[in-house]
Tab-separated table of C-alpha atoms in Angstrom:
chain	number	residue	atom	x	y	z
R	1	UNK	CA	-0.361	-0.161	-0.073
R	2	UNK	CA	3.369	2.387	0.549
R	3	UNK	CA	4.388	1.527	-2.395
R	4	UNK	CA	0.788	2.162	-4.485
R	5	UNK	CA	1.065	6.237	-3.046
R	6	UNK	CA	4.852	6.569	-3.310
R	7	UNK	CA	3.609	5.741	-7.432
R	8	UNK	CA	0.978	8.709	-6.962
R	9	UNK	CA	2.229	11.214	-9.614
R	10	UNK	CA	1.924	8.065	-12.054
R	11	UNK	CA	-1.915	7.148	-11.138
R	12	UNK	CA	-3.610	10.641	-10.077
R	13	UNK	CA	-4.865	12.084	-13.268
R	14	UNK	CA	-6.412	8.859	-13.751
R	15	UNK	CA	-8.196	9.628	-10.623
R	16	UNK	CA	-8.996	13.392	-11.326
R	17	UNK	CA	-10.615	12.049	-14.570
R	18	UNK	CA	-12.724	10.044	-13.550
R	19	UNK	CA	-14.427	11.792	-11.117
R	20	UNK	CA	-13.879	14.984	-12.732
R	21	UNK	CA	-16.001	12.828	-15.492
R	22	UNK	CA	-17.839	11.816	-12.800
R	23	UNK	CA	-19.476	14.942	-11.233
R	24	UNK	CA	-19.748	16.879	-14.848
R	25	UNK	CA	-22.850	13.440	-15.171
R	26	UNK	CA	-23.857	13.943	-11.516
R	27	UNK	CA	-24.348	18.125	-12.447
R	28	UNK	CA	-25.789	17.571	-15.405
R	29	UNK	CA	-28.224	14.813	-13.951
R	30	UNK	CA	-28.875	16.690	-10.228
R	31	UNK	CA	-30.807	20.404	-12.039
R	32	UNK	CA	-28.989	22.042	-8.519
R	33	UNK	CA	-27.126	25.728	-9.414
R	34	UNK	CA	-23.964	24.277	-7.176
R	35	UNK	CA	-23.990	20.510	-9.724
R	36	UNK	CA	-23.826	23.101	-12.359
R	37	UNK	CA	-21.313	24.868	-10.748
R	38	UNK	CA	-19.483	21.260	-10.304
R	39	UNK	CA	-20.170	20.449	-13.917
R	40	UNK	CA	-17.921	23.384	-15.224
R	41	UNK	CA	-15.620	22.336	-12.726
R	42	UNK	CA	-15.547	19.692	-13.720
R	43	UNK	CA	-14.735	20.201	-17.563
R	44	UNK	CA	-12.386	23.033	-16.872
R	45	UNK	CA	-10.379	19.839	-15.090
R	46	UNK	CA	-10.663	17.081	-17.847
R	47	UNK	CA	-10.228	19.843	-20.521
R	48	UNK	CA	-6.650	20.612	-18.578
R	49	UNK	CA	-5.558	16.470	-18.233
R	50	UNK	CA	-6.565	16.348	-21.890
R	51	UNK	CA	-3.863	19.354	-22.894
R	52	UNK	CA	-1.739	19.245	-20.401
R	53	UNK	CA	-2.112	22.638	-19.508
R	54	UNK	CA	-1.891	22.748	-15.581
R	55	UNK	CA	-3.260	26.153	-15.488
R	56	UNK	CA	-6.688	25.068	-17.042
R	57	UNK	CA	-7.277	22.414	-14.379
R	58	UNK	CA	-6.457	24.612	-11.447
R	59	UNK	CA	-9.464	26.723	-12.668
R	60	UNK	CA	-11.163	23.802	-13.038
R	61	UNK	CA	-10.450	23.244	-9.000
R	62	UNK	CA	-11.586	26.512	-8.495
R	63	UNK	CA	-14.750	26.132	-9.596
R	64	UNK	CA	-15.046	23.226	-8.191
R	65	UNK	CA	-14.341	24.776	-4.688
R	66	UNK	CA	-17.193	27.070	-5.455
R	67	UNK	CA	-18.987	24.621	-6.324
R	68	UNK	CA	-18.995	23.096	-2.909
R	69	UNK	CA	-19.835	25.436	-0.477
R	70	UNK	CA	-21.179	24.645	2.520
R	71	UNK	CA	-19.755	21.457	3.180
R	72	UNK	CA	-19.055	22.316	6.624
R	73	UNK	CA	-21.894	22.754	7.779
R	74	UNK	CA	-23.224	19.777	6.661
R	75	UNK	CA	-20.302	17.136	7.923
R	76	UNK	CA	-21.559	19.373	11.008
R	77	UNK	CA	-25.051	18.561	10.791
R	78	UNK	CA	-23.888	14.826	9.681
R	79	UNK	CA	-21.301	14.610	13.036
R	80	UNK	CA	-24.222	16.142	15.551
R	81	UNK	CA	-26.939	14.142	14.113
R	82	UNK	CA	-25.953	11.236	12.749
R	83	UNK	CA	-27.493	12.376	8.721
R	84	UNK	CA	-27.266	15.459	6.452
R	85	UNK	CA	-30.180	17.453	5.443
R	86	UNK	CA	-30.090	15.860	1.693
R	87	UNK	CA	-28.359	12.501	1.174
R	88	UNK	CA	-27.672	12.545	-2.261
R	89	UNK	CA	-26.941	16.918	-2.536
R	90	UNK	CA	-24.267	15.777	0.668
R	91	UNK	CA	-22.617	12.724	-1.889
R	92	UNK	CA	-22.672	14.274	-4.962
R	93	UNK	CA	-21.547	17.158	-2.667
R	94	UNK	CA	-18.793	14.481	-1.424
R	95	UNK	CA	-17.885	13.035	-5.226
R	96	UNK	CA	-17.314	17.128	-5.878
R	97	UNK	CA	-15.192	17.154	-3.214
R	98	UNK	CA	-12.921	14.195	-3.971
R	99	UNK	CA	-12.671	15.284	-7.168
R	100	UNK	CA	-11.047	18.956	-5.906
R	101	UNK	CA	-8.309	16.850	-4.286
R	102	UNK	CA	-7.603	14.571	-6.694
R	103	UNK	CA	-7.686	17.158	-9.679
R	104	UNK	CA	-4.517	19.486	-7.239
R	105	UNK	CA	-2.747	16.588	-7.408
R	106	UNK	CA	-2.950	16.078	-10.974
R	107	UNK	CA	-2.517	20.265	-12.028
R	108	UNK	CA	1.254	19.639	-9.888
R	109	UNK	CA	2.371	16.689	-11.389
R	110	UNK	CA	1.636	17.939	-14.223
R	111	UNK	CA	2.980	21.790	-13.767
R	112	UNK	CA	6.070	20.266	-12.343
R	113	UNK	CA	6.809	17.811	-14.721
R	114	UNK	CA	6.342	20.850	-17.410
R	115	UNK	CA	9.260	22.935	-15.615
R	116	UNK	CA	11.271	19.430	-15.851
R	117	UNK	CA	10.858	18.751	-11.687
R	118	UNK	CA	9.991	15.990	-9.731
R	119	UNK	CA	6.154	15.170	-9.795
R	120	UNK	CA	6.702	14.303	-6.666
R	121	UNK	CA	8.230	16.403	-4.434
R	122	UNK	CA	8.384	19.369	-7.019
R	123	UNK	CA	12.386	19.194	-6.638
R	124	UNK	CA	14.459	18.875	-9.221
R	125	UNK	CA	16.706	14.786	-9.332
R	126	UNK	CA	17.871	12.114	-11.714
R	127	UNK	CA	15.855	9.469	-9.220
R	128	UNK	CA	12.372	9.192	-10.911
R	129	UNK	CA	11.445	5.872	-8.473
R	130	UNK	CA	9.071	5.767	-5.487
R	131	UNK	CA	12.083	6.415	-3.376
R	132	UNK	CA	11.562	7.707	0.477
R	133	UNK	CA	10.651	10.915	1.313
R	134	UNK	CA	13.077	13.294	3.377
R	135	UNK	CA	11.036	15.609	6.195
R	136	UNK	CA	12.290	19.108	7.424
R	137	UNK	CA	12.787	19.855	10.794
R	138	UNK	CA	9.722	20.582	12.774
R	139	UNK	CA	10.140	24.729	12.739
R	140	UNK	CA	8.063	27.389	14.235
R	141	UNK	CA	6.309	29.358	11.608
R	142	UNK	CA	7.095	32.801	10.751
R	143	UNK	CA	5.900	36.342	12.999
R	144	UNK	CA	3.091	37.244	10.867
R	145	UNK	CA	1.514	34.167	10.568
R	146	UNK	CA	1.787	33.474	13.910
R	147	UNK	CA	-0.154	36.856	14.729
R	148	UNK	CA	-2.008	36.399	11.763
R	149	UNK	CA	-3.453	33.096	13.392
R	150	UNK	CA	-3.546	34.840	16.951
R	151	UNK	CA	-5.683	37.816	16.017
R	152	UNK	CA	-8.043	34.591	13.801
R	153	UNK	CA	-8.244	32.661	17.084
R	154	UNK	CA	-9.435	35.803	19.310
R	155	UNK	CA	-12.266	36.908	16.712
R	156	UNK	CA	-12.858	33.527	16.922
R	157	UNK	CA	-13.482	33.186	21.060
R	158	UNK	CA	-16.720	35.278	21.358
R	159	UNK	CA	-18.225	33.211	18.700
R	160	UNK	CA	-18.234	30.652	20.906
R	161	UNK	CA	-18.939	31.951	24.042
R	162	UNK	CA	-22.002	33.271	21.957
R	163	UNK	CA	-23.073	29.858	21.842
R	164	UNK	CA	-22.542	28.416	24.977
R	165	UNK	CA	-25.453	30.766	26.023
R	166	UNK	CA	-27.278	29.806	22.887
R	167	UNK	CA	-27.263	26.016	23.768
R	168	UNK	CA	-27.955	26.382	27.474
R	169	UNK	CA	-31.214	28.316	26.016
R	170	UNK	CA	-32.222	25.610	23.843
R	171	UNK	CA	-30.518	22.990	24.632
R	172	UNK	CA	-34.395	21.198	24.585
R	173	UNK	CA	-34.847	21.817	20.739
R	174	UNK	CA	-30.936	20.108	20.338
R	175	UNK	CA	-31.863	16.658	22.507
R	176	UNK	CA	-35.187	16.649	20.019
R	177	UNK	CA	-32.507	16.524	16.812
R	178	UNK	CA	-31.136	13.400	18.649
R	179	UNK	CA	-27.789	12.492	17.633
R	180	UNK	CA	-24.430	13.517	19.129
R	181	UNK	CA	-24.984	16.794	19.468
R	182	UNK	CA	-28.420	15.742	22.033
R	183	UNK	CA	-25.799	13.698	23.972
R	184	UNK	CA	-24.018	17.062	24.568
R	185	UNK	CA	-26.962	19.044	25.582
R	186	UNK	CA	-27.996	16.844	28.200
R	187	UNK	CA	-25.035	17.588	29.635
R	188	UNK	CA	-25.653	21.795	28.699
R	189	UNK	CA	-22.844	21.411	26.070
R	190	UNK	CA	-22.670	23.163	22.467
R	191	UNK	CA	-21.233	21.248	19.852
R	192	UNK	CA	-20.103	23.955	18.069
R	193	UNK	CA	-18.672	25.768	20.911
R	194	UNK	CA	-16.605	22.210	21.723
R	195	UNK	CA	-16.020	22.628	17.150
R	196	UNK	CA	-14.973	26.209	17.309
R	197	UNK	CA	-12.333	25.546	20.919
R	198	UNK	CA	-10.915	23.013	18.797
R	199	UNK	CA	-10.293	24.894	15.953
R	200	UNK	CA	-8.497	27.847	18.594
R	201	UNK	CA	-6.161	24.966	19.059
R	202	UNK	CA	-5.221	23.409	16.237
R	203	UNK	CA	-4.776	27.626	14.635
R	204	UNK	CA	-2.508	27.676	17.818
R	205	UNK	CA	-0.713	24.155	17.376
R	206	UNK	CA	0.180	24.182	13.305
R	207	UNK	CA	2.284	27.717	14.269
R	208	UNK	CA	4.405	25.284	16.789
R	209	UNK	CA	6.871	22.784	16.153
R	210	UNK	CA	5.376	19.954	17.789
R	211	UNK	CA	2.515	19.376	15.244
R	212	UNK	CA	4.637	18.245	13.505
R	213	UNK	CA	6.453	15.758	15.650
R	214	UNK	CA	4.622	14.325	18.320
R	215	UNK	CA	5.434	16.057	22.016
R	216	UNK	CA	6.656	13.997	24.952
R	217	UNK	CA	2.924	14.391	26.442
R	218	UNK	CA	1.404	12.106	23.445
R	219	UNK	CA	1.882	8.695	24.500
R	220	UNK	CA	2.687	6.530	22.485
R	221	UNK	CA	3.330	8.356	19.490
R	222	UNK	CA	6.290	10.584	21.163
R	223	UNK	CA	8.997	11.790	19.045
R	224	UNK	CA	7.371	9.862	15.610
R	225	UNK	CA	6.372	13.006	12.940
R	226	UNK	CA	2.733	13.628	13.040
R	227	UNK	CA	1.326	12.897	9.441
R	228	UNK	CA	0.778	16.299	7.345
R	229	UNK	CA	-2.571	15.429	5.958
R	230	UNK	CA	-3.288	15.472	9.848
R	231	UNK	CA	-3.426	19.575	10.780
R	232	UNK	CA	-4.218	20.231	6.825
R	233	UNK	CA	-7.395	17.952	6.158
R	234	UNK	CA	-9.797	19.846	8.833
R	235	UNK	CA	-7.268	23.355	8.792
R	236	UNK	CA	-8.126	23.541	4.861
R	237	UNK	CA	-11.680	22.881	5.482
R	238	UNK	CA	-11.965	25.607	8.518
R	239	UNK	CA	-10.373	28.065	6.141
R	240	UNK	CA	-13.961	27.286	4.263
R	241	UNK	CA	-15.384	29.106	7.100
R	242	UNK	CA	-14.382	32.546	5.841
R	243	UNK	CA	-16.817	32.156	2.651
R	244	UNK	CA	-19.202	31.811	5.251
R	245	UNK	CA	-18.402	35.081	7.141
R	246	UNK	CA	-18.020	37.018	4.152
R	247	UNK	CA	-21.325	35.877	3.139
R	248	UNK	CA	-22.771	37.151	6.449
R	249	UNK	CA	-20.822	40.586	6.151
R	250	UNK	CA	-23.119	41.553	3.084
R	251	UNK	CA	-25.971	39.952	4.406
R	252	UNK	CA	-25.301	42.723	7.220
R	253	UNK	CA	-24.913	45.466	4.473
R	254	UNK	CA	-27.791	44.489	2.868
R	255	UNK	CA	-31.065	43.384	5.207
R	256	UNK	CA	-29.326	45.169	8.489
R	257	UNK	CA	-28.335	43.355	11.842
R	258	UNK	CA	-32.203	42.671	12.843
R	259	UNK	CA	-32.683	40.331	9.935
R	260	UNK	CA	-30.017	38.226	11.251
R	261	UNK	CA	-31.679	34.380	11.372
R	262	UNK	CA	-29.683	33.755	14.787
R	263	UNK	CA	-30.732	35.952	18.119
R	264	UNK	CA	-29.138	38.477	20.335
R	265	UNK	CA	-25.522	37.921	19.706
R	266	UNK	CA	-24.517	34.901	17.820
R	267	UNK	CA	-25.114	36.437	14.814
R	268	UNK	CA	-22.889	38.851	14.477
R	269	UNK	CA	-20.066	37.072	16.709
R	270	UNK	CA	-20.427	34.093	14.292
R	271	UNK	CA	-19.612	36.629	11.300
R	272	UNK	CA	-16.939	38.461	12.825
R	273	UNK	CA	-15.914	34.207	14.385
R	274	UNK	CA	-15.595	32.769	10.691
R	275	UNK	CA	-14.297	35.814	9.180
R	276	UNK	CA	-11.145	35.773	10.926
R	277	UNK	CA	-10.619	32.082	11.871
R	278	UNK	CA	-11.744	30.728	8.094
R	279	UNK	CA	-8.848	33.558	7.329
R	280	UNK	CA	-6.250	32.561	9.601
R	281	UNK	CA	-6.561	28.670	9.100
R	282	UNK	CA	-6.086	29.140	5.212
R	283	UNK	CA	-3.301	31.246	6.346
R	284	UNK	CA	-1.528	28.712	8.597
R	285	UNK	CA	-2.687	25.758	6.070
R	286	UNK	CA	-0.996	27.074	3.346
R	287	UNK	CA	2.545	28.170	5.815
R	288	UNK	CA	2.022	24.646	7.282
R	289	UNK	CA	2.516	23.161	3.821
R	290	UNK	CA	5.277	25.273	3.220
R	291	UNK	CA	7.147	24.063	5.764
R	292	UNK	CA	6.848	21.062	6.271
R	293	UNK	CA	6.935	19.890	1.712
R	294	UNK	CA	9.467	16.804	1.628
R	295	UNK	CA	12.066	15.861	-0.996
R	296	UNK	CA	12.406	13.004	-2.426
R	297	UNK	CA	15.607	11.498	-0.744
R	298	UNK	CA	17.661	10.495	-3.936
R	299	UNK	CA	20.152	8.147	-4.116
R	300	UNK	CA	22.995	11.279	-4.632
R	301	UNK	CA	21.276	12.984	-3.053
R	302	UNK	CA	21.095	15.738	-6.115
R	303	UNK	CA	17.742	16.769	-4.694
R	304	UNK	CA	17.473	21.056	-5.027
R	305	UNK	CA	14.815	23.062	-5.889
R	306	UNK	CA	12.971	23.543	-9.523
R	307	UNK	CA	13.936	26.881	-11.368
C-alpha cells in the first residue's frame, strides 16, 4: 500500500479524470445550481488534463471549490445528528470534493513535469523511482503567520462563548434533534462551541513544532512525525469558514442586523469569528504546507529546489 502511494504521480491524473467526469454527469443530471457549477469545474479539469495545461486544471479546481460551499455545515450536521439534511446532495458534494482534491494532485504533477521537476516532490533530481521522502526538521511558523493566527483565534472566542449560552437556552431543541448533539446537550454543552475551541487549538498548534513531531505528552507517539494530512485536512476545511463570514458581512450590509437568523449576539459573533478564523486557517494551512514539504531522498543526494 505504501508503494502505491509513493507512485501517486503516475495514477493521480487518471483518478482525477474519472472523478471529474463523474461530477460532470452528476451535475448535469441533478438540476441544482451547485451541481451545474461543479459540472463546469469538472469539465475544465478534464480539458486541462487532456491539454496538459496545469493552469486550466487549476481553474477547474477553483470552480469546483465554489460548488462545495456549505460542506462544513453538512459535516457538522452529520456529526451532530448522524445524518445530513439531504443525502443525495451531500454525496454529490462529496464527489466534487474528491474530484477537486485529485485535480489538485494532477495539476501539481502536470506543472512540475512541465518545468522539468519531479512530479512527486517538485524538486529537480535524476532519480524518478518511488524512493522514500525526506521531511524537513520541525520549525515554528514565521512571526507574521503567528500574529495572523492569534488574531483569528481571538476573533473566534466570542462565537464560542455565545454558542455556549445559546446551547444552554435551547438545549431542549438540541435534544429533540437526536444524535451526538443531543448527547452533549444533556450536559449543557453545544457541539459548535466545542468545535470552535478545537479549531482555536488547531490554529495555535500548527504554528508550533509539535504539530510536526508528536510531543512528549502524547503516549506511544512521542517523537514520531505527525502525518501532514492530519492537521492540514481540518485546517483547509476550517478555511471554508471565511466565505461564510464574508457572506454574513454582505447580508448585514443589505438587510441589517435585525434580519440575522440567529438571535442575540450569536449572529454578529459568528460573522466576526468565521471571517477571522477562516482567513487564519487559510494562512496557517498554506504556511504549514510550505514548511513541511518533503523531498525525494535520492541515492545521489542531488535534490535541489526547482527553478
